[in-house]
CSV table of C-alpha atoms in Angstrom, one decimal:
chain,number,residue,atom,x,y,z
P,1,UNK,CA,-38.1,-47.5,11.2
P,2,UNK,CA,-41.5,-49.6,11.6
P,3,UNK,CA,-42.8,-45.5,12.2
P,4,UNK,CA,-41.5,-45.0,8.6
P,5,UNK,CA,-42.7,-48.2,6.9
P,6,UNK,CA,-46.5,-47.3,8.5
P,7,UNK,CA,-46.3,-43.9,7.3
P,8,UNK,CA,-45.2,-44.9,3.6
P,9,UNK,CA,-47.8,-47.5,3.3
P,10,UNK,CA,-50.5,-45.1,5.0
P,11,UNK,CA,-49.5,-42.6,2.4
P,12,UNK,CA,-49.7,-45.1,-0.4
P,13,UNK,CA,-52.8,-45.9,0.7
P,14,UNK,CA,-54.3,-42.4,0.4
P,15,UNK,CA,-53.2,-41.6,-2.5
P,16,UNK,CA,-54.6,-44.8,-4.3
P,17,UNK,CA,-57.9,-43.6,-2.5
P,18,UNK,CA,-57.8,-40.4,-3.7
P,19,UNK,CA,-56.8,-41.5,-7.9
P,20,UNK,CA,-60.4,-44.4,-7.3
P,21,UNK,CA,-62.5,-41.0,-5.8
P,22,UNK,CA,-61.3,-38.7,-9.0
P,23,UNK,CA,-61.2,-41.5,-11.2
P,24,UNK,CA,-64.8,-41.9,-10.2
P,25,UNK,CA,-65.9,-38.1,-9.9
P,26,UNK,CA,-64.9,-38.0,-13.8
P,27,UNK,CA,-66.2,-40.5,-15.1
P,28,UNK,CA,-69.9,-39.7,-13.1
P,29,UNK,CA,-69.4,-36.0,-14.5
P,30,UNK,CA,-71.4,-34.2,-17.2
P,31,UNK,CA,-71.7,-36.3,-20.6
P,32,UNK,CA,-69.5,-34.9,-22.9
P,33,UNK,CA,-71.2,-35.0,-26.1
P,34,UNK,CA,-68.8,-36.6,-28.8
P,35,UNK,CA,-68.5,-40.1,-26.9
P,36,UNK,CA,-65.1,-42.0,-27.5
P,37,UNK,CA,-64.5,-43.8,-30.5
P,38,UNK,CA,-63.0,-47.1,-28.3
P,39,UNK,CA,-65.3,-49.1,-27.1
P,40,UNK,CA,-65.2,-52.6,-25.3
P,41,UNK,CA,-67.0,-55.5,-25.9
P,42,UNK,CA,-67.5,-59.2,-24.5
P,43,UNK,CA,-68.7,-62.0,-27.6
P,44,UNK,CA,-69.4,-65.3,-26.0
P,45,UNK,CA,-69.2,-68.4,-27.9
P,46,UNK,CA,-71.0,-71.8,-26.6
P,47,UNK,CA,-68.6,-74.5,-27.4
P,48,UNK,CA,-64.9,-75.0,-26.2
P,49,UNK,CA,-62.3,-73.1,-27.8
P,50,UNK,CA,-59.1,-74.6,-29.3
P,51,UNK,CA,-56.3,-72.6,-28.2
P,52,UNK,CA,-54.4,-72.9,-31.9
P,53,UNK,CA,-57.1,-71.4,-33.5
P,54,UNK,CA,-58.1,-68.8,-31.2
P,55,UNK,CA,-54.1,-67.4,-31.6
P,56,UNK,CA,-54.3,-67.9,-35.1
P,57,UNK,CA,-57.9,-65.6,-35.3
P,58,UNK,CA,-56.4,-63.0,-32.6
P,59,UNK,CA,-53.3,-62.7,-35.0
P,60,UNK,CA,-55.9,-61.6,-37.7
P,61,UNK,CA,-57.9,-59.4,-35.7
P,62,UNK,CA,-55.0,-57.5,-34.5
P,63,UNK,CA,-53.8,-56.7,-37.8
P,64,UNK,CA,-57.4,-55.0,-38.0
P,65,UNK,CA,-56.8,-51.0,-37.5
P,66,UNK,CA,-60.2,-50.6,-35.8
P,67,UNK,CA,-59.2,-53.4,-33.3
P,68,UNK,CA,-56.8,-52.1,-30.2
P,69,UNK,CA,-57.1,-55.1,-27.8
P,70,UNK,CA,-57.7,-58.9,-28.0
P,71,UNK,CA,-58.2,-60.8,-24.8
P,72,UNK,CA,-59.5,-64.6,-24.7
P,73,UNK,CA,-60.9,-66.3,-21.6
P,74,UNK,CA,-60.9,-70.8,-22.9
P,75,UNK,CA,-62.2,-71.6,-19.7
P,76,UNK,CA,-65.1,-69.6,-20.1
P,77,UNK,CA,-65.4,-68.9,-23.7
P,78,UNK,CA,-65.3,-65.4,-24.2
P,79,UNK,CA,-63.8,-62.9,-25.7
P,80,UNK,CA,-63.0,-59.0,-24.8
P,81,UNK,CA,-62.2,-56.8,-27.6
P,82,UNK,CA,-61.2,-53.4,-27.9
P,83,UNK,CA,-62.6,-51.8,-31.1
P,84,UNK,CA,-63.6,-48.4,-32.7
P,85,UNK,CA,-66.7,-48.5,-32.6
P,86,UNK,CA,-66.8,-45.5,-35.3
P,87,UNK,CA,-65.4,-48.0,-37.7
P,88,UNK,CA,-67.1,-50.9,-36.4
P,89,UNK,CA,-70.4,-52.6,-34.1
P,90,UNK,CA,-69.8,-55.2,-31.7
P,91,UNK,CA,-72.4,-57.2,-33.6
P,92,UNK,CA,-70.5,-57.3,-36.6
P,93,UNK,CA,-67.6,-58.1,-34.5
P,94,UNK,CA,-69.1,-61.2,-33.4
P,95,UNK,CA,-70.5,-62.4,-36.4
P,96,UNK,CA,-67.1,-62.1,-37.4
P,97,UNK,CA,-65.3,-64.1,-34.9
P,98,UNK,CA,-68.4,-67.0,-35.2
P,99,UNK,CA,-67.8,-67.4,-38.9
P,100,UNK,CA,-63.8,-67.8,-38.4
P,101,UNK,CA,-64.6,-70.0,-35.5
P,102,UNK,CA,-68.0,-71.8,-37.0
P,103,UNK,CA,-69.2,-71.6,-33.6
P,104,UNK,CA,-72.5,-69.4,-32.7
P,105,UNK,CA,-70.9,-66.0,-30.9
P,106,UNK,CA,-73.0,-63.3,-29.8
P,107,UNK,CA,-72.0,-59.9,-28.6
P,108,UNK,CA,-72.7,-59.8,-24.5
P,109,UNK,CA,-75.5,-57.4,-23.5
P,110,UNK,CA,-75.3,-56.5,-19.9
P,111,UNK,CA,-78.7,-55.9,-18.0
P,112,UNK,CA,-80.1,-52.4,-17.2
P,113,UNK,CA,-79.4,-53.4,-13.6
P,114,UNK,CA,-75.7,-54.2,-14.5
P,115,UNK,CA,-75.4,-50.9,-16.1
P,116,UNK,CA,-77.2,-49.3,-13.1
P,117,UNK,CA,-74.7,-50.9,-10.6
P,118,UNK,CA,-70.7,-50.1,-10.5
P,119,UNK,CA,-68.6,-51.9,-12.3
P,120,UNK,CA,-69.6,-55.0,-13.7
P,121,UNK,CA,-66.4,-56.7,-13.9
P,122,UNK,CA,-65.5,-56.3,-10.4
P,123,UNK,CA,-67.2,-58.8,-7.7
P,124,UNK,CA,-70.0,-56.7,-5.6
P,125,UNK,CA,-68.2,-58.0,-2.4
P,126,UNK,CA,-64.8,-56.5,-2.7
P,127,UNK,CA,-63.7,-53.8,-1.2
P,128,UNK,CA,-62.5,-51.9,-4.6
P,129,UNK,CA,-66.7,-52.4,-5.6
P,130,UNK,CA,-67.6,-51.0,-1.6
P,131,UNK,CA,-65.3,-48.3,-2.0
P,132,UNK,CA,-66.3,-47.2,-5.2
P,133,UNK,CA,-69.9,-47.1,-4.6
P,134,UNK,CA,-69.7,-45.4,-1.7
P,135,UNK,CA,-67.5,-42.4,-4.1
P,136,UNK,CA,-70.3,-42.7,-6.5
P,137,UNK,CA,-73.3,-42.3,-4.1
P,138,UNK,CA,-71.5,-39.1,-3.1
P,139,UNK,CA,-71.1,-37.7,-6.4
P,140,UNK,CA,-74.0,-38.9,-8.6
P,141,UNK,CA,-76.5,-37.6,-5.3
């Protein structure tokens, strides 16, 4: 029985190991040369967000067909978007979202050494981050 249970887990396991190392391997691959139209941006605004009106604004943006995703972080006040970029820049996006808000938003820029590294949204001492480094050293070498 416990035999079983270690052997399903250890399997598990592997395979999840496996799906991060191709997931990984293809995303390090060759360019391909007509990018994605989605694209995924952060705006951050300075002040504290009211929860009515930030419902009230995702509702809108939603409705937009160049807008997939709408996430909102109060706490923190930011906001992750999933838009066409095709049909639409981040920038605009943000100037956007500050006018319905009358806040000052701006779209999030991440360094040339957060682009360098992994993943930015994932903390650098986690094991997913470890893991995944250690698949991209071996590919990208």
């Amino acid at each position: 029985m416990i035999k079983k249970i270690i052997l399903s887990i250890g399997s598990i396991l592997f395979l999840l190991v496996l799906v991060l190392a191709v997931h990984i391997y293809m995303v390090t691959g060759k360019a391909v040369p007509e990018g994605p139209n989605w694209s995924m941006g952060k705006i951050e605004v300075a002040n504290q967000l009211d929860s009515l009106s930030v419902n009230e604004i995702k509702q809108d943006f939603l409705a937009k067909p160049y807008i997939r995703a709408f996430r909102t972080n109060l706490d923190q006040g930011h906001f992750i978007l999933l838009y066409d970029r095709k049909q639409v820049s981040g920038d605009d996006l943000a100037a956007e979202l500050g006018s319905k808000l009358n806040l000052q938003a701006s779209l999030y820029r991440p360094s040339a050494e957060e682009l360098a590294s992994s993943c930015p949204a994932i903390p650098k001492d986690s094991f997913t981050y470890q893991l995944g480094s250690l698949f991209q050293s071996i590919f990208t070498k």
